Amino acid sequence: MMNEKETLVWVRSSVLDDSVALEKGDKVNVQNSLDAPGPWGWTLATVVEGHDNLFSQKHLGADEEEKKVGLSICCNKSMHNGQKLQVPVTLLRSSEGSSLYLANDMDMADKDAVDDSRSLPPDDLIDLTHVNEPSVVDVLSQRYEKDVIYTHTASNLLAVNPYKEIPDLYGHAVMETYWLAGEGTSFDDGVPTRRRSSGALARRASVAVPRRISGAAARKISVAAPRRISDGRRESGANVDGDEADVLPPHVYGISDHAFRCMMSMMEGGESDIMLASLGGKLNQTIVITGDSGAGKTTASRHVVEYTARLSMLRSRAKKIDELGYKGRKTLSQSTQGQSAFRLSRNPSMARAVNIEMRVVQSSPILESFGNARTFLNDNSSRFGKFVELQFKENGSLIGAAIETYLLEKVRLVSQSRDERNFHIFYEFLASATAEERKKYLLDELTAKDFTMTCGSGTFDRRDNADDSEQFDELVDALGLIGIGNNDMEYIFSLLSALLHISNLTLLSVNDEESKVEQENEHLDQVLTLLGLEYDALDAALTSFSIQIRNQEYVRKLPKEKAEKGLEALAKALYGALFKYIVRTINDNMRPSSTDKKTGSIGMLDVAGFEHFERNSFEQLCINYCNEVLQQQFIKLVFLAEQREYQREGIDYSEVVFGDNKEVLDLIDKKGHGIIAILHDQCKVPGTSDRTFATNIYQQFQSHPRFKASRKQKANQMFSIVHYAGSVEYDITGFVEKNKDEVPKEGSQLLESSSNPFVRKLCAIITEHHKPTTTGAKFAQNRGVGHELTTQLRDIRDRIDATQPHYIRCFKPNSDLRPGDFQPALIANQLRYAGVLEALRVSRNWFSHRYKHAEFYERYYQLAKDELKDFNGSEREKCQLLVNMVAFQIWELMQETDAVEGDDESKNMSFRVDNVGLQVGKTKVFLRHKTFEYLEYLRGRIIVNHVNKINALLRGRIARKQYKKRMTAVMSAQTYARRFIAVLKAKSILRRNAAATKIQKTWRGGRDLARYKLIKLLVAWTQAHFRGWEGREQFRQLQEDQKKRKEEQKQILQEKQRKLEEEQRKLQEKQKKLEEEQKKMEEEQKKVEEEQRKLEEEKKQMEEEQRKAEEEQRKMEEEQRKAGEERRKMEEEQRKAEEEQRKAEEEQNKNVQKTQPQDPPANKKSAPKPTPAPPQVPTADTAKAGCSCIIS
């Protein structure tokens, strides 16, 4: 029994708060551990009391007292450090809900596991004695502190982002190391670099492979010693030559190398083909890189592509060396001395066969510049997904590649969140453009701070210390190497400049329903020039739209808001087309030139990591949907497929509980009823809106377990989805518009009318993907972003199913991008939802290798050929008998290496078979990985024994032939040696005579040379003194001349200064006169203004008098009117008076006639009386005349 004090356990920190102190007997009064600094939820402790209770747990009865164990806290970061506490022993369980786990301090429970008490934790988590969450996190933490970021989990690789450059982690030398390690091991193991043996068995397994057997044959018979065998020390493994070699640590290069060798082995066939088939191997391979945003997926994918692309060079070089033999190898090594095999020439004139690797490697920086951007969580975040497929010939040479991209985040062109940037290319372009380029692309002195597209968030730099100018230089080199010429580069950079200027265009409102492009905008001319457009065409395309009614087209104006949306859609469409053009050009230049029938491929899938921001929109839903699909694929391959296989074959296995995200996928992409299907249907309806879509999904999914929408969320048009990585809240605003991703018909027609051929080429790309629409009723012509993504992901799933997948799970140690900051709680959460712990348990407890009955019997028949020689039975019976026999051999081997403790009760056959990990199914034989290694070791030992016997016979025959040749050669050598010695003696005498003559000649020459040097020195001294005197005289004369010239110049300057002062004085006098004249003119002006004021006052008086006169005239006219009335009355009275007078006269005449005789005498006639004149009435003319006199 081990010492109790050496038993380490992990205890949940929250349990310690309710624990009882051993020394005082009362509860420890402390704060909640979650609020305390240091611990992340688990605390390391040592068992000091109740050790037997820890390992002899049974179900307690209702009346039994709960057993406890005493713990001594030994965690420096815990607030309980140094305390002794009691915790319930029932907390020690195997489930994930446990609060107490055994720590990996020694071999306690798993007798097949290695001792983990060493300076560096194991490279493979499967080697841990106890697999549980705190132990795994602790191992990753210890490795991270030592800058070891890669860790194996069986065949998968875990990578923790260091957020810094680690010296010697990558590079050509490291690549070559992993290549050579792969060449030195066989393909029998899961990962070639992990092939190792250790301890006593490792030393016994140092079986030398004969030197005459090399190449493929040597690799086929290489011995794979078991991995989990130890005598208490961690030693390096033994290679096939018996020399101890260091085990290469986990690395992304190792995963890439393994995928390449799996593919090559399947193409070459042979035994390795059968062994890979036992692992479920397939010809084509896929490396799937997953993880949260900021976990380092982009870096991992770049290294995967680089290493895999360059492997073909090493493969071709190795084959050439084997073909040339020893002399050829020596010549080739001398010709390439000092050059790494992984270094590639950057000469553009390289042949395609050599240049294809460089083109594949250089595609990564191009895609990163145009498709990556700084986000809140990652400075080099991929804002698109990509699938890179490398194609190889049967001989391992790379013949081509293809890249498919998904979900480019074009909305980033028009809006960026806080602490984020637009795509890298804009900042790189602006940072490194020379004065000539700025003039060519109409940028002048503008910077990223001057464009709306690059200054929206106020963030311009990267936190990862990447220099935008240097990145741009690398981009230009990569574009040239990939096959994009200078003309196309100019077109690309012109379009980038145009997009920058487009972001600064402004639209003005004419009224509520009309708008126009501002002509005075300083960026308008640049946009028109770079895109080859006219202002009228641009204005019409952005501010109006046309509709077709009964074969007649009507044009309608757009308000400012909709016109701005059209401008943004045009910019996004142009950039999306540019990105597709670049990807197509890359693919065209990497397309295989040959059509070989037998080819293999290695794919690399890299999608944006799971995202959960403060505000999540349609882009985050699509990205998280992609991650959900990959998570389900991982679950399907690791868990579901295994379980179904075991059930079909009737194999006993320990079931592992794992999380299934099928409900989430049904919620998102279920045909006809998922969120994407509902969104697609809504986009088909004219006039649909985000609110309509929100109402539909609220009604459809109100009872769905993974869909959450509170009243507050519904009021704000939001909802939450419970993803495998946690709940994420989405804002529905913009869902319909972003899913449509429409390009107005007018925008396409505008680009088609461009005079720029490159813009017209991009327009063709736009129209082939986006059929231009004018109304929502025609949305059925477009598939929509969500629907297209669903189709692409279905294709990705089919590809992964048809290939052999290799997983790289990337993790971020903290959310602030700080180097050296390892946050266990964050890592534990990522491990939990990524299913790493479940995958570990599957790898430890399940069967990783399987053979068909016939294949197993044929491969391992030699291990029990005496027992099987006379046995006649079915294939399954033969396999069962063979399994029983090899189980006995494996059991003995395990006892020899102290891997198990043997006793009399454990030596029955069934016990052995169960413990060595062998089961016979209906059609296959299943083996655990360590059992497979033992079998390969036993088989390899038999093969090597036979090979040694054959080699002994061959060496004997060869030695006899060589002895005869050597005897003849010795006689010839002696003859030549004697002659050679005589010639040397004669030559020695001649050399002595020649040397004496040469010495004398040299002495005389030296004497004369010394005299010559002395004379030369004296002459030189004399000449130097004379030249010095002559130079000083010249210098003195020059000084005097210079002094005279200075005096003359001084006088001239003084005279000029005097004249200038005189002119200045005259100018001042003139200025004074002008000022006096100006004062006089101002006084005269004042006088004129005073007279003008008086004239205005007189004018006002005259106007007043004229008004009064007009009033008098009006009164006089009234009086004149009245006088006229009186005159008429007087005339009437006069008329009446005249009438009366006439009547009176007539009466008088009558009376006179009556009184006088009829014929009076002539002289008696009487004269009539004079009639009095009527009174004179004033007329209108006389009245006017009188008025005029009065006025005057």
Coordinates of N, CA and C in Angstrom, one line a residue, residues 1046-1060:
K1046 N 36.2 89.9 -48.5 CA 35.2 90.1 -47.5 C 35.0 91.6 -47.2
E1047 N 36.2 92.4 -47.2 CA 36.1 93.9 -47.0 C 35.3 94.5 -48.1
E1048 N 35.6 94.1 -49.3 CA 34.9 94.7 -50.5 C 33.4 94.4 -50.4
Q1049 N 33.1 93.1 -50.1 CA 31.7 92.7 -50.0 C 31.0 93.5 -48.9
K1050 N 31.8 93.8 -47.8 CA 31.2 94.5 -46.7 C 30.8 95.9 -47.1
Q1051 N 31.7 96.5 -47.8 CA 31.5 97.9 -48.3 C 30.3 97.9 -49.2
I1052 N 30.3 97.0 -50.2 CA 29.2 97.0 -51.1 C 27.8 96.8 -50.4
L1053 N 27.8 95.9 -49.4 CA 26.6 95.6 -48.6 C 26.2 96.8 -47.8
Q1054 N 27.2 97.6 -47.3 CA 26.8 98.8 -46.5 C 26.2 99.8 -47.4
E1055 N 26.8 100.0 -48.6 CA 26.2 101.0 -49.6 C 24.8 100.6 -50.0
K1056 N 24.6 99.3 -50.2 CA 23.3 98.9 -50.6 C 22.3 99.1 -49.4
Q1057 N 22.8 98.8 -48.2 CA 21.9 99.0 -47.1 C 21.5 100.5 -46.9
R1058 N 22.6 101.4 -47.1 CA 22.3 102.8 -47.0 C 21.2 103.3 -48.0
K1059 N 21.4 102.8 -49.3 CA 20.4 103.1 -50.3 C 19.0 102.6 -50.0
L1060 N 19.0 101.4 -49.4 CA 17.7 100.8 -49.1 C 17.0 101.6 -47.9

